[in-house]
Amino acid sequence: DNIAYIQVLDFDGGVAKEFKENYEKLKSEGATSLIIDIRSNGGGVVDEAIDMLEMICDNGSTLLIETDKEGKETVIKSESSPIIDVPIVVLVNGSSASASEIFAGALKDHNKATIIGTQTYGKGVIQTLMRLSDGSGLKTTTEEYCTPNRNKINKVGIEPNIVVELPEGIEELTDENDTQLQRAIEEL
């Protein structure tokens, strides 16, 4: 039914460029809607998630709010017009974390996608690594992420618009037994 499917395994360097290339290829082949699968995506580079959000969210819309320990906020806004204007479903699960939650949370807050699956992990903090003189390091939490609607992510996660569990006892997930994917197709 002309539904494009893109799985994003992590938000490591270069994923936004690769996502754009794959979307444009699928769109040129006739895709009229899109499933973005970030299930079991543990996160990665926040800027990559922001770059992907720039492709979907309206120019000037808030994408992420970072709050430091003193309560000072940094608001990150979209600086470009969206290139993706088709209906979107994002698949999430309990192993979708960090940058994945930033991505799903912004799309949910702006009603740019329907989120389907189960509650996400709940990792919404920025940690800074300080190198010590002996070569070891100390990681400290320096900031916290919130969605555009100021919903906390840390220890909360993102609640899907439509909660769908996977069937128990499945040894291998296939398109046919993937109830979350099937619900996404039904939604689109």
PDB file of C-alpha atoms in Angstrom:
ATOM      1  CA  ASP A   1       0.000   0.000   0.000  1.00  0.00           C
ATOM      2  CA  ASN A   2       2.899   2.369  -0.718  1.00  0.00           C
ATOM      3  CA  ILE A   3       3.985   2.425   2.935  1.00  0.00           C
ATOM      4  CA  ALA A   4       7.699   3.094   3.330  1.00  0.00           C
ATOM      5  CA  TYR A   5       9.542   1.390   6.203  1.00  0.00           C
ATOM      6  CA  ILE A   6      12.837   2.638   7.627  1.00  0.00           C
ATOM      7  CA  GLN A   7      14.481   1.012  10.629  1.00  0.00           C
ATOM      8  CA  VAL A   8      16.901   3.222  12.568  1.00  0.00           C
ATOM      9  CA  LEU A   9      19.155   0.981  14.670  1.00  0.00           C
ATOM     10  CA  ASP A  10      20.983   3.846  16.411  1.00  0.00           C
ATOM     11  CA  PHE A  11      21.565   7.577  16.178  1.00  0.00           C
ATOM     12  CA  ASP A  12      25.281   7.370  15.491  1.00  0.00           C
ATOM     13  CA  GLY A  13      27.090   9.754  13.161  1.00  0.00           C
ATOM     14  CA  GLY A  14      25.727   9.926   9.629  1.00  0.00           C
ATOM     15  CA  VAL A  15      22.338   8.334  10.325  1.00  0.00           C
ATOM     16  CA  ALA A  16      20.365  11.504   9.481  1.00  0.00           C
ATOM     17  CA  LYS A  17      21.992  11.728   6.042  1.00  0.00           C
ATOM     18  CA  GLU A  18      21.363   8.032   5.429  1.00  0.00           C
ATOM     19  CA  PHE A  19      17.748   8.388   6.626  1.00  0.00           C
ATOM     20  CA  LYS A  20      17.168  11.293   4.212  1.00  0.00           C
ATOM     21  CA  GLU A  21      18.669   9.378   1.283  1.00  0.00           C
ATOM     22  CA  ASN A  22      16.537   6.301   2.015  1.00  0.00           C
ATOM     23  CA  TYR A  23      13.366   8.340   2.475  1.00  0.00           C
ATOM     24  CA  GLU A  24      13.912  10.224  -0.794  1.00  0.00           C
ATOM     25  CA  LYS A  25      14.489   6.938  -2.651  1.00  0.00           C
ATOM     26  CA  LEU A  26      11.317   5.391  -1.193  1.00  0.00           C
ATOM     27  CA  LYS A  27       9.315   8.572  -1.914  1.00  0.00           C
ATOM     28  CA  SER A  28      10.495   8.528  -5.555  1.00  0.00           C
ATOM     29  CA  GLU A  29       9.281   4.909  -5.741  1.00  0.00           C
ATOM     30  CA  GLY A  30       5.772   6.023  -4.742  1.00  0.00           C
ATOM     31  CA  ALA A  31       5.706   5.923  -0.929  1.00  0.00           C
ATOM     32  CA  THR A  32       2.733   7.856   0.455  1.00  0.00           C
ATOM     33  CA  SER A  33       3.280   7.136   4.175  1.00  0.00           C
ATOM     34  CA  LEU A  34       6.160   6.136   6.436  1.00  0.00           C
ATOM     35  CA  ILE A  35       6.910   3.772   9.316  1.00  0.00           C
ATOM     36  CA  ILE A  36      10.032   4.670  11.310  1.00  0.00           C
ATOM     37  CA  ASP A  37      11.101   1.751  13.498  1.00  0.00           C
ATOM     38  CA  ILE A  38      13.245   2.814  16.472  1.00  0.00           C
ATOM     39  CA  ARG A  39      12.487  -0.229  18.608  1.00  0.00           C
ATOM     40  CA  SER A  40      15.560  -1.329  20.570  1.00  0.00           C
ATOM     41  CA  ASN A  41      17.411   1.809  19.450  1.00  0.00           C
ATOM     42  CA  GLY A  42      19.499   2.752  22.502  1.00  0.00           C
ATOM     43  CA  GLY A  43      20.216   6.266  21.254  1.00  0.00           C
ATOM     44  CA  GLY A  44      23.443   7.847  20.118  1.00  0.00           C
ATOM     45  CA  VAL A  45      24.263  11.349  18.944  1.00  0.00           C
ATOM     46  CA  VAL A  46      21.463  13.762  19.888  1.00  0.00           C
ATOM     47  CA  ASP A  47      22.338  16.062  16.961  1.00  0.00           C
ATOM     48  CA  GLU A  48      21.513  13.206  14.558  1.00  0.00           C
ATOM     49  CA  ALA A  49      18.025  12.896  16.096  1.00  0.00           C
ATOM     50  CA  ILE A  50      17.632  16.690  15.849  1.00  0.00           C
ATOM     51  CA  ASP A  51      18.681  16.592  12.167  1.00  0.00           C
ATOM     52  CA  MET A  52      16.030  13.936  11.502  1.00  0.00           C
ATOM     53  CA  LEU A  53      13.409  15.984  13.359  1.00  0.00           C
ATOM     54  CA  GLU A  54      14.311  18.974  11.155  1.00  0.00           C
ATOM     55  CA  MET A  55      13.110  16.909   8.161  1.00  0.00           C
ATOM     56  CA  ILE A  56       9.660  16.419   9.722  1.00  0.00           C
ATOM     57  CA  CYS A  57       8.835  19.284  12.105  1.00  0.00           C
ATOM     58  CA  ASP A  58       7.792  22.808  11.110  1.00  0.00           C
ATOM     59  CA  ASN A  59      10.342  25.602  10.888  1.00  0.00           C
ATOM     60  CA  GLY A  60      10.611  27.374  14.255  1.00  0.00           C
ATOM     61  CA  SER A  61       9.022  24.582  16.277  1.00  0.00           C
ATOM     62  CA  THR A  62      10.702  23.472  19.500  1.00  0.00           C
ATOM     63  CA  LEU A  63      12.459  20.126  19.110  1.00  0.00           C
ATOM     64  CA  LEU A  64      14.105  19.713  22.516  1.00  0.00           C
ATOM     65  CA  ILE A  65      14.524  21.481  25.833  1.00  0.00           C
ATOM     66  CA  GLU A  66      17.712  20.950  27.862  1.00  0.00           C
ATOM     67  CA  THR A  67      17.721  22.049  31.500  1.00  0.00           C
ATOM     68  CA  ASP A  68      20.883  22.306  33.603  1.00  0.00           C
ATOM     69  CA  LYS A  69      21.187  21.831  37.366  1.00  0.00           C
ATOM     70  CA  GLU A  70      20.522  25.545  37.996  1.00  0.00           C
ATOM     71  CA  GLY A  71      17.305  25.404  35.963  1.00  0.00           C
ATOM     72  CA  LYS A  72      18.736  27.285  32.958  1.00  0.00           C
ATOM     73  CA  GLU A  73      17.043  26.134  29.773  1.00  0.00           C
ATOM     74  CA  THR A  74      18.413  25.739  26.286  1.00  0.00           C
ATOM     75  CA  VAL A  75      15.630  25.448  23.724  1.00  0.00           C
ATOM     76  CA  ILE A  76      16.515  23.824  20.411  1.00  0.00           C
ATOM     77  CA  LYS A  77      14.215  24.837  17.559  1.00  0.00           C
ATOM     78  CA  SER A  78      13.849  23.672  13.995  1.00  0.00           C
ATOM     79  CA  GLU A  79      15.713  25.922  11.593  1.00  0.00           C
ATOM     80  CA  SER A  80      14.391  24.561   8.303  1.00  0.00           C
ATOM     81  CA  SER A  81      11.187  23.653   6.540  1.00  0.00           C
ATOM     82  CA  PRO A  82      10.177  19.988   6.618  1.00  0.00           C
ATOM     83  CA  ILE A  83      10.821  17.761   3.608  1.00  0.00           C
ATOM     84  CA  ILE A  84       8.697  14.846   4.855  1.00  0.00           C
ATOM     85  CA  ASP A  85       4.990  15.570   4.612  1.00  0.00           C
ATOM     86  CA  VAL A  86       3.417  12.114   4.607  1.00  0.00           C
ATOM     87  CA  PRO A  87       1.590  10.367   7.474  1.00  0.00           C
ATOM     88  CA  ILE A  88       4.115   8.806   9.884  1.00  0.00           C
ATOM     89  CA  VAL A  89       4.018   6.050  12.485  1.00  0.00           C
ATOM     90  CA  VAL A  90       6.972   5.566  14.845  1.00  0.00           C
ATOM     91  CA  LEU A  91       7.460   2.134  16.460  1.00  0.00           C
ATOM     92  CA  VAL A  92       8.960   2.134  19.992  1.00  0.00           C
ATOM     93  CA  ASN A  93       9.568  -0.318  22.830  1.00  0.00           C
ATOM     94  CA  GLY A  94      11.148  -0.515  26.275  1.00  0.00           C
ATOM     95  CA  SER A  95      14.621  -0.560  24.728  1.00  0.00           C
ATOM     96  CA  SER A  96      14.101   2.689  22.786  1.00  0.00           C
ATOM     97  CA  ALA A  97      16.199   5.134  24.802  1.00  0.00           C
ATOM     98  CA  SER A  98      17.871   8.525  24.918  1.00  0.00           C
ATOM     99  CA  ALA A  99      18.012  10.087  21.410  1.00  0.00           C
ATOM    100  CA  SER A 100      15.214   7.703  20.354  1.00  0.00           C
ATOM    101  CA  GLU A 101      13.000   9.150  23.067  1.00  0.00           C
ATOM    102  CA  ILE A 102      13.905  12.714  22.066  1.00  0.00           C
ATOM    103  CA  PHE A 103      12.892  11.846  18.491  1.00  0.00           C
ATOM    104  CA  ALA A 104       9.621  10.100  19.399  1.00  0.00           C
ATOM    105  CA  GLY A 105       8.722  12.678  22.069  1.00  0.00           C
ATOM    106  CA  ALA A 106       9.059  15.650  19.712  1.00  0.00           C
ATOM    107  CA  LEU A 107       7.038  13.973  16.970  1.00  0.00           C
ATOM    108  CA  LYS A 108       4.335  13.044  19.472  1.00  0.00           C
ATOM    109  CA  ASP A 109       4.192  16.538  21.019  1.00  0.00           C
ATOM    110  CA  HIS A 110       3.871  18.176  17.579  1.00  0.00           C
ATOM    111  CA  ASN A 111       1.354  15.597  16.291  1.00  0.00           C
ATOM    112  CA  LYS A 112       3.716  14.758  13.437  1.00  0.00           C
ATOM    113  CA  ALA A 113       3.541  10.994  14.032  1.00  0.00           C
ATOM    114  CA  THR A 114       1.498   8.347  15.781  1.00  0.00           C
ATOM    115  CA  ILE A 115       3.669   6.490  18.277  1.00  0.00           C
ATOM    116  CA  ILE A 116       2.891   2.756  18.485  1.00  0.00           C
ATOM    117  CA  GLY A 117       4.397   0.072  20.733  1.00  0.00           C
ATOM    118  CA  THR A 118       5.253   0.034  24.413  1.00  0.00           C
ATOM    119  CA  GLN A 119       6.588   2.592  26.916  1.00  0.00           C
ATOM    120  CA  THR A 120      10.174   3.647  26.140  1.00  0.00           C
ATOM    121  CA  TYR A 121      13.155   3.208  28.474  1.00  0.00           C
ATOM    122  CA  GLY A 122      13.298   6.623  30.177  1.00  0.00           C
ATOM    123  CA  LYS A 123      16.860   7.923  29.709  1.00  0.00           C
ATOM    124  CA  GLY A 124      16.689  11.669  29.389  1.00  0.00           C
ATOM    125  CA  VAL A 125      19.909  13.057  30.825  1.00  0.00           C
ATOM    126  CA  ILE A 126      23.137  14.475  29.451  1.00  0.00           C
ATOM    127  CA  GLN A 127      26.279  13.088  30.992  1.00  0.00           C
ATOM    128  CA  THR A 128      29.668  14.761  30.747  1.00  0.00           C
ATOM    129  CA  LEU A 129      32.920  12.832  31.005  1.00  0.00           C
ATOM    130  CA  MET A 130      35.741  14.550  32.874  1.00  0.00           C
ATOM    131  CA  ARG A 131      39.217  13.097  32.369  1.00  0.00           C
ATOM    132  CA  LEU A 132      41.292  12.727  35.509  1.00  0.00           C
ATOM    133  CA  SER A 133      45.089  13.115  35.663  1.00  0.00           C
ATOM    134  CA  ASP A 134      45.645   9.357  36.022  1.00  0.00           C
ATOM    135  CA  GLY A 135      43.794   8.672  32.741  1.00  0.00           C
ATOM    136  CA  SER A 136      40.558   7.527  34.345  1.00  0.00           C
ATOM    137  CA  GLY A 137      37.315   9.427  33.989  1.00  0.00           C
ATOM    138  CA  LEU A 138      34.376  10.646  35.995  1.00  0.00           C
ATOM    139  CA  LYS A 139      30.955  10.777  34.378  1.00  0.00           C
ATOM    140  CA  THR A 140      28.515  13.278  35.870  1.00  0.00           C
ATOM    141  CA  THR A 141      24.952  14.132  34.946  1.00  0.00           C
ATOM    142  CA  THR A 142      24.909  17.779  33.890  1.00  0.00           C
ATOM    143  CA  GLU A 143      21.587  18.350  32.130  1.00  0.00           C
ATOM    144  CA  GLU A 144      18.161  16.818  31.616  1.00  0.00           C
ATOM    145  CA  TYR A 145      16.100  16.547  28.426  1.00  0.00           C
ATOM    146  CA  CYS A 146      12.425  17.434  28.124  1.00  0.00           C
ATOM    147  CA  THR A 147      10.098  17.141  25.152  1.00  0.00           C
ATOM    148  CA  PRO A 148       8.772  20.297  23.479  1.00  0.00           C
ATOM    149  CA  ASN A 149       5.705  20.166  25.784  1.00  0.00           C
ATOM    150  CA  ARG A 150       8.078  20.035  28.793  1.00  0.00           C
ATOM    151  CA  ASN A 151       7.405  16.372  29.518  1.00  0.00           C
ATOM    152  CA  LYS A 152      10.270  14.754  31.375  1.00  0.00           C
ATOM    153  CA  ILE A 153      11.857  11.742  29.701  1.00  0.00           C
ATOM    154  CA  ASN A 154      14.230  10.563  32.439  1.00  0.00           C
ATOM    155  CA  LYS A 155      12.835   7.654  34.472  1.00  0.00           C
ATOM    156  CA  VAL A 156       9.474   8.227  32.744  1.00  0.00           C
ATOM    157  CA  GLY A 157       9.867   7.408  29.049  1.00  0.00           C
ATOM    158  CA  ILE A 158       7.504   8.179  26.205  1.00  0.00           C
ATOM    159  CA  GLU A 159       4.004   6.701  26.363  1.00  0.00           C
ATOM    160  CA  PRO A 160       2.838   5.586  22.896  1.00  0.00           C
ATOM    161  CA  ASN A 161      -0.369   6.990  21.417  1.00  0.00           C
ATOM    162  CA  ILE A 162      -1.385   3.376  20.790  1.00  0.00           C
ATOM    163  CA  VAL A 163      -0.029   0.690  23.137  1.00  0.00           C
ATOM    164  CA  VAL A 164       0.564  -2.636  21.383  1.00  0.00           C
ATOM    165  CA  GLU A 165       2.416  -5.520  23.014  1.00  0.00           C
ATOM    166  CA  LEU A 166       4.245  -8.177  21.032  1.00  0.00           C
ATOM    167  CA  PRO A 167       2.864 -11.697  21.442  1.00  0.00           C
ATOM    168  CA  GLU A 168       4.640 -13.729  24.125  1.00  0.00           C
ATOM    169  CA  GLY A 169       6.815 -16.716  23.268  1.00  0.00           C
ATOM    170  CA  ILE A 170       7.863 -15.608  19.784  1.00  0.00           C
ATOM    171  CA  GLU A 171      11.310 -16.945  18.897  1.00  0.00           C
ATOM    172  CA  GLU A 172      11.742 -14.878  15.753  1.00  0.00           C
ATOM    173  CA  LEU A 173       9.870 -11.716  14.846  1.00  0.00           C
ATOM    174  CA  THR A 174       8.443 -11.731  11.312  1.00  0.00           C
ATOM    175  CA  ASP A 175       6.250  -9.253   9.466  1.00  0.00           C
ATOM    176  CA  GLU A 176       3.308 -11.598  10.008  1.00  0.00           C
ATOM    177  CA  ASN A 177       3.659 -12.015  13.807  1.00  0.00           C
ATOM    178  CA  ASP A 178       4.888  -8.461  14.526  1.00  0.00           C
ATOM    179  CA  THR A 179       1.688  -7.054  16.038  1.00  0.00           C
ATOM    180  CA  GLN A 180       3.219  -3.584  16.394  1.00  0.00           C
ATOM    181  CA  LEU A 181       4.174  -3.429  12.710  1.00  0.00           C
ATOM    182  CA  GLN A 182       0.775  -4.787  11.689  1.00  0.00           C
ATOM    183  CA  ARG A 183      -0.966  -2.106  13.803  1.00  0.00           C
ATOM    184  CA  ALA A 184       1.236   0.568  12.192  1.00  0.00           C
ATOM    185  CA  ILE A 185       0.217  -0.623   8.725  1.00  0.00           C
ATOM    186  CA  GLU A 186      -3.420  -0.630   9.813  1.00  0.00           C
ATOM    187  CA  GLU A 187      -3.058   2.917  11.173  1.00  0.00           C
ATOM    188  CA  LEU A 188      -1.613   4.213   7.890  1.00  0.00           C
TER     189      LEU A 188
END
